[in-house]
Short mmCIF file of C-alpha atoms and ligand atoms in Angstrom, two decimals:
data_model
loop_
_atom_site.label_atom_id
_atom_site.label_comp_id
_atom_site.label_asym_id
_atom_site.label_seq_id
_atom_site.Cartn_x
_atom_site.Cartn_y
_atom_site.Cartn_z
CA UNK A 27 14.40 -13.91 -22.98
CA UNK A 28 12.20 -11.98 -20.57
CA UNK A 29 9.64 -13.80 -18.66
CA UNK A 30 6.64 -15.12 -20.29
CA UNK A 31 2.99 -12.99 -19.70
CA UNK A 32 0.77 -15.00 -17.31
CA UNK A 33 -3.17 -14.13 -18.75
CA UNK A 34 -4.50 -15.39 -15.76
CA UNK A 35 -2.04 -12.93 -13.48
CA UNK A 36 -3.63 -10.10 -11.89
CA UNK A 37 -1.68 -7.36 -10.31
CA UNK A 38 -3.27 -4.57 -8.71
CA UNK A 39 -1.06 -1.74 -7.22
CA UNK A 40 -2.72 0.21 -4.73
CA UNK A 41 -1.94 3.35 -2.86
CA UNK A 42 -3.94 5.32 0.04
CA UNK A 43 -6.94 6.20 -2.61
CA UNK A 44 -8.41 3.31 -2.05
CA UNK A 45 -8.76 2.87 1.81
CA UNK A 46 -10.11 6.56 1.25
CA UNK A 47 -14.03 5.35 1.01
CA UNK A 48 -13.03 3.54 4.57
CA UNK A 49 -12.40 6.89 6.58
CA UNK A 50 -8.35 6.76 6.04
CA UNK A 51 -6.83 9.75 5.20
CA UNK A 52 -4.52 10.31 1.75
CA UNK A 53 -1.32 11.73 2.24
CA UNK A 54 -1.36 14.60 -0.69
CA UNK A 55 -5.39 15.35 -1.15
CA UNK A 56 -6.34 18.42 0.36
CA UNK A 57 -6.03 17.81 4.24
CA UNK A 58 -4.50 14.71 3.83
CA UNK A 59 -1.49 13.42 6.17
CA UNK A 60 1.45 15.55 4.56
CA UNK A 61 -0.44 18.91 5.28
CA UNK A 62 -1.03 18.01 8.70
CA UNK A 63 2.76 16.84 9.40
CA UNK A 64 6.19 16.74 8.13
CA UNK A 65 7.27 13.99 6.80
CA UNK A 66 10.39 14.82 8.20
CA UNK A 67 9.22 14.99 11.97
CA UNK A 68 7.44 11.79 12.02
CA UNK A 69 8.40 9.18 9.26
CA UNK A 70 12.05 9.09 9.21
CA UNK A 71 15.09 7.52 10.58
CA UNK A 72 16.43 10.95 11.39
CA UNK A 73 12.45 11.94 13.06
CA UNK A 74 13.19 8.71 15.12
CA UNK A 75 16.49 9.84 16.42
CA UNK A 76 15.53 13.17 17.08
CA UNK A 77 12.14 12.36 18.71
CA UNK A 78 11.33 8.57 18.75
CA UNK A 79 8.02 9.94 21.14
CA UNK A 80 6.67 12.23 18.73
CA UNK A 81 7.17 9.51 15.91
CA UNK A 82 5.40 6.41 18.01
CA UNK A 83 2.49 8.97 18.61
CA UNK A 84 2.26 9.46 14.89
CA UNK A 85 2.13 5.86 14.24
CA UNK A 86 -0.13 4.69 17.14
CA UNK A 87 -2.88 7.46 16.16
CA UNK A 88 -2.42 5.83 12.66
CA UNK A 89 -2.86 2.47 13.78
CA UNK A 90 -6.10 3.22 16.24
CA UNK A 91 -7.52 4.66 12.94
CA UNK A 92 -6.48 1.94 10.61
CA UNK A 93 -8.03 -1.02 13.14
CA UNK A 94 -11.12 0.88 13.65
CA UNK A 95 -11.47 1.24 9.60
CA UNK A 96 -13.66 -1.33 7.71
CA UNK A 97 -12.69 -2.55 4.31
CA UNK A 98 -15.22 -0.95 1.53
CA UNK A 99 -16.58 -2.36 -1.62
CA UNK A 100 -13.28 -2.00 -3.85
CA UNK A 101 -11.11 -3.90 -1.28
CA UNK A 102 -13.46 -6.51 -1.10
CA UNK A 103 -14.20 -6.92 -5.14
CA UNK A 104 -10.48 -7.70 -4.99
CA UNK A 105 -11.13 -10.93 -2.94
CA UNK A 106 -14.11 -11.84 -4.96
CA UNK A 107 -11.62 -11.40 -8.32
CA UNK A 108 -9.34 -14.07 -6.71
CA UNK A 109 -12.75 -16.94 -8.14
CA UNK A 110 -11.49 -16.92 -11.44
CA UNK A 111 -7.88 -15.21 -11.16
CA UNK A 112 -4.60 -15.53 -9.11
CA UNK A 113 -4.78 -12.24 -7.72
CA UNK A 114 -1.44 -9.85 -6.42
CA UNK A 115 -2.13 -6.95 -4.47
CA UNK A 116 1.02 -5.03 -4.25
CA UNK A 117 -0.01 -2.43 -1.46
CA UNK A 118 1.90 1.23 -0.65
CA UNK A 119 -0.93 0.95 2.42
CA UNK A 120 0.08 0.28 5.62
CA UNK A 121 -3.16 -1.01 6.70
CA UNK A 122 -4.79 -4.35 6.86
CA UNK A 123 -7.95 -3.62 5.15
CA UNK A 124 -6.76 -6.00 1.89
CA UNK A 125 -6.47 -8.76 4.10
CA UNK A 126 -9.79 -7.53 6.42
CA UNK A 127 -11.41 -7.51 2.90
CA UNK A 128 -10.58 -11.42 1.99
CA UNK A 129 -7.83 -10.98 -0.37
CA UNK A 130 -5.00 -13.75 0.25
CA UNK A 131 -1.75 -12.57 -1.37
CA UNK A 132 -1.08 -8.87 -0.53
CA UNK A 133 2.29 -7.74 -1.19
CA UNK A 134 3.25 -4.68 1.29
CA UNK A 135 5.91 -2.66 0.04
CA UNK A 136 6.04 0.15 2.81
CA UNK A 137 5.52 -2.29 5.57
CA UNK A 138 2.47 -2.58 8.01
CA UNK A 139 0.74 -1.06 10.97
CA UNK A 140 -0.04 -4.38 12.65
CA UNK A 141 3.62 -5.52 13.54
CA UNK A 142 6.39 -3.86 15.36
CA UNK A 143 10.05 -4.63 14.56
CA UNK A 144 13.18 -3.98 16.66
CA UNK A 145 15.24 -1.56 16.44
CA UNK A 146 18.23 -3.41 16.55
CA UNK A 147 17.58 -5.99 14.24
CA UNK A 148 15.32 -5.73 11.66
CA UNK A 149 14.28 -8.99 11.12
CA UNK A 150 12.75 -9.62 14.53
CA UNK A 151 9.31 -8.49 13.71
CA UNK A 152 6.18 -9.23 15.89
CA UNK A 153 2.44 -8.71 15.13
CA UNK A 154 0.76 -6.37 17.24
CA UNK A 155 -2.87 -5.80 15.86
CA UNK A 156 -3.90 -2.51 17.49
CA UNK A 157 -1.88 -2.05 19.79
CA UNK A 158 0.09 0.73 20.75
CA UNK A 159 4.21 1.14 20.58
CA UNK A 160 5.60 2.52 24.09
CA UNK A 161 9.07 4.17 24.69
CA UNK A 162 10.09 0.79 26.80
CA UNK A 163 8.62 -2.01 24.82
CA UNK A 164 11.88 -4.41 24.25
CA UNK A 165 12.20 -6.99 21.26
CA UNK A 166 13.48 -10.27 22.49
CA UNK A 167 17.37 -8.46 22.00
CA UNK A 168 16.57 -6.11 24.43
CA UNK A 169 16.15 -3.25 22.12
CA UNK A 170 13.51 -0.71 21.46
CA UNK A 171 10.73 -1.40 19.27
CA UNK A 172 9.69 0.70 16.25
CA UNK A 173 7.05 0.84 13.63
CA UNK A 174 7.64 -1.98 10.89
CA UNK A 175 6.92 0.97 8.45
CA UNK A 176 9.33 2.07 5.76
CA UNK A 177 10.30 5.97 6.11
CA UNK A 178 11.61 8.06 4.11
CA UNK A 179 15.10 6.81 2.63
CA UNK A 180 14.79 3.74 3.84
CA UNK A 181 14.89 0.23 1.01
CA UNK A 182 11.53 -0.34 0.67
CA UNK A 183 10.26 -4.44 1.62
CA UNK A 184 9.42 -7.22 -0.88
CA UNK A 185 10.71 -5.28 -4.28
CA UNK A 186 12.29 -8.54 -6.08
CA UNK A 187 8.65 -10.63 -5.38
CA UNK A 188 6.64 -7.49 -6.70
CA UNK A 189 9.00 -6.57 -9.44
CA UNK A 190 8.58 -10.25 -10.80
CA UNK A 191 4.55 -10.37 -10.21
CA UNK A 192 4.14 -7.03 -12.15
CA UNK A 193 6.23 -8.39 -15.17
CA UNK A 194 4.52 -11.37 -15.31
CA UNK A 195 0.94 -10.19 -14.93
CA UNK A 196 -1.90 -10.42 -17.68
CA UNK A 197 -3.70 -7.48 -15.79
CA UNK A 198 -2.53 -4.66 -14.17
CA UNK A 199 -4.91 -2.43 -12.25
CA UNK A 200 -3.56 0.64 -10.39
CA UNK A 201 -5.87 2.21 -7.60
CA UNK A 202 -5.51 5.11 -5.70
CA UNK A 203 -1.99 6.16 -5.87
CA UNK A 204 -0.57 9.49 -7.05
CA UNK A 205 2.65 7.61 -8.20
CA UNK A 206 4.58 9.63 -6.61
CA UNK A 207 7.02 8.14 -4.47
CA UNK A 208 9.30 5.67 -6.30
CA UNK A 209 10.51 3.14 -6.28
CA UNK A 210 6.96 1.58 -5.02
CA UNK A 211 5.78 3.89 -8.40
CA UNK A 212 8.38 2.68 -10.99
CA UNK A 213 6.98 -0.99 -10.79
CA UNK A 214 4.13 0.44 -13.09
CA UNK A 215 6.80 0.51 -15.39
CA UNK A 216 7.80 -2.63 -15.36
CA UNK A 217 4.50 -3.77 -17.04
CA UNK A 218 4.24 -5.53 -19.88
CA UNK A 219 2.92 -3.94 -23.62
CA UNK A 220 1.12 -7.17 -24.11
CA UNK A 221 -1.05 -6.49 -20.38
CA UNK A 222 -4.10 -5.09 -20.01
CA UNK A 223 -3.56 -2.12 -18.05
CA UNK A 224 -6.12 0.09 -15.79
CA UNK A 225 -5.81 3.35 -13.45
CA UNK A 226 -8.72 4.41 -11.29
CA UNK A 227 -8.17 7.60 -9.49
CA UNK A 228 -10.50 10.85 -9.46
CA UNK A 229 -7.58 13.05 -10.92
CA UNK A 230 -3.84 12.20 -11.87
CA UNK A 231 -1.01 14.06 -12.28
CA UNK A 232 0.46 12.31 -15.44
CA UNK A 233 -1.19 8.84 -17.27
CA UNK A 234 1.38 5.86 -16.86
CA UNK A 235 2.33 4.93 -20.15
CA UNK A 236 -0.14 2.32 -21.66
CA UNK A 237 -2.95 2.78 -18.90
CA UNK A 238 -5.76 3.62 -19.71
CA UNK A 239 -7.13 5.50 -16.85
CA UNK A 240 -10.63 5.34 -15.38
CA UNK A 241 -11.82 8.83 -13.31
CA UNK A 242 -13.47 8.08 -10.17
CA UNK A 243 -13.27 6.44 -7.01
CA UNK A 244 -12.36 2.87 -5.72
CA UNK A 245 -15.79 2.49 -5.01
CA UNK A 246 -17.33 3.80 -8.36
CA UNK A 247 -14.87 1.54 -10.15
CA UNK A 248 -13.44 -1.06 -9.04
CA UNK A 249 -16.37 -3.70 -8.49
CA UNK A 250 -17.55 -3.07 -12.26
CA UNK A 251 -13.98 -3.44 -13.04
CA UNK A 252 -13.90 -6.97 -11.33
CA UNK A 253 -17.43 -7.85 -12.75
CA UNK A 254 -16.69 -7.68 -16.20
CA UNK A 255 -13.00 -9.49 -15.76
CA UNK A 256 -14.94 -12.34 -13.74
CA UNK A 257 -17.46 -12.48 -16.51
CA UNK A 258 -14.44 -12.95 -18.74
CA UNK A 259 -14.06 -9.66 -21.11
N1 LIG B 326 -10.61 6.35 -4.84
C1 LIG B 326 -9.51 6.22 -5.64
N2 LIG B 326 -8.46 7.06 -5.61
C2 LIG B 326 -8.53 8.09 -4.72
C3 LIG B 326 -9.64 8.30 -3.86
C4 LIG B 326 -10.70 7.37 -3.94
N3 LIG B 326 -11.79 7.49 -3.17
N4 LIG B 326 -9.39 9.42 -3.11
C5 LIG B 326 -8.17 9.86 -3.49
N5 LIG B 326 -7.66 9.08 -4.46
C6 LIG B 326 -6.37 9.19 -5.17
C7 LIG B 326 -5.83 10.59 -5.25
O1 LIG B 326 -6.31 11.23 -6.42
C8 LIG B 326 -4.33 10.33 -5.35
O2 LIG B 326 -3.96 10.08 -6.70
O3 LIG B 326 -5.44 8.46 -4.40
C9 LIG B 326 -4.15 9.03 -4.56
C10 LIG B 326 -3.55 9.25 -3.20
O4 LIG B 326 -2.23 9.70 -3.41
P1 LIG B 326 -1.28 9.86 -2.14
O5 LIG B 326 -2.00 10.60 -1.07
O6 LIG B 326 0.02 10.39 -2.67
O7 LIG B 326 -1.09 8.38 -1.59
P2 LIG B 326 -0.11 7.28 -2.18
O8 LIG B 326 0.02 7.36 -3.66
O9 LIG B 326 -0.54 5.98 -1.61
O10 LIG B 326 1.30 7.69 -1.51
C11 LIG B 326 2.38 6.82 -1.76
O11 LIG B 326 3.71 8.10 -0.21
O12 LIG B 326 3.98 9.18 1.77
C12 LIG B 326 4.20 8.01 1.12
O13 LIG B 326 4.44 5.97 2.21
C13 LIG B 326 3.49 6.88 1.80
O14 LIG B 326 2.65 4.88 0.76
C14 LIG B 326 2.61 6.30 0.70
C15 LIG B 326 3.27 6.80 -0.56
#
């Protein structure tokens, strides 16, 4: 007997689209992150062990950006959604700007810019706001600390919590993700037939199954999208 639909559930999956309107680059847009870098040099274990410098570089440029940003009108029509419904943002963005923009249960599932964690042991983790990682800066163990960001090949964070939210959800709206790195992307999935189910994005590769995709932007969309659910249709 599979878990019972909640209507008042919202889940909203969201990917780098929408911090876009707030000055962060995408990752596969035209000049987004993976055209300027290699994944492979900069966000993975093997990137770490090979050049852990080149790698905390990557991250604290990231981080100086992602502090400096300012939530825009889609991040915050998420917070104002949370009057009338309990709200789940299940994030692939490593920035703060769902929680800058009010919303109080955000789900990160490739980790965040804000904290640190040590190398050693993964579960000492420390918030760090803007600040930058050094070649030097100890956890509490005496070992290095590294970006509490999930690279490549790595088990992505929080999957049992999101995997039960999205199954459970009334609503599911997906913004600004090209669904293309699983298994963040399978959870779309793991929706329910009986859900209403929304993509905004300004082009997609393939329509999830059952979505019912609106073109254009976080900013175009997303507030009219949260209007009319507040106003109950
Ligand atoms: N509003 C909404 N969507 C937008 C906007 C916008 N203003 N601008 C771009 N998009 C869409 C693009 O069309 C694309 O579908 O956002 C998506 C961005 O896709 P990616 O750059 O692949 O980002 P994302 O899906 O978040 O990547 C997933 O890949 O590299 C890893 O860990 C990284 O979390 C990231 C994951």
């Amino acid at each position: 007997m599979s878990d019972p639909i909640d209507a008042n559930k919202v889940v909203v999956l969201t990917g780098a689209g929408i911090s876009a309107e707030s000055g962060l680059p995408t990752f596969r847009d035209m000049g987004g992150l993976w055209e300027q870098y290699e994944i492979t040099e900069v966000a993975s274990p093997e990137a770490w062990e090979r050049d852990p410098q080149l790698v905390l570089d990557f991250y604290n440029a990231r981080r100086t950006q992602a502090v400096a940003a300012e939530p825009n009108a889609a991040h915050q029509a998420l917070a104002e959604l949370e009057r009338r419904y309990d709200v789940v943002v299940i994030t692939q963005n490593v920035d703060d700007l769902h929680e800058r923009g009010g919303s109080s249960n955000v789900i990160h599932v490739h980790g965040e810019l804000v904290k640190a964690r040590s190398t050693a042991d993964p579960e000492l983790i420390y918030e760090i706001g803007g600040k930058e990682i050094q070649l030097g800066d100890l956890c509490e163990a005496g070992s290095q600390l590294r970006p509490h960001i999930v690279w490549f090949g790595e088990m992505i964070h929080n999957t049992d919590v999101a995997v039960a939210e999205i199954r459970s959800a009334g609503k599911v709206l997906v913004v600004g993700t090209s669904l293309s790195v699983y298994p963040a992307a399978g959870l779309v999935e793991l929706s329910r037939a009986g859900a209403e189910k929304l993509i905004v994005s300004p082009d997609l590769e393939q329509e999830p199954v059952g979505f019912d995709w609106i073109r254009g932007t976080a900013v175009e969309h997303v507030p009219q999208i949260v209007q009319r659910w507040l106003e109950g249709e």
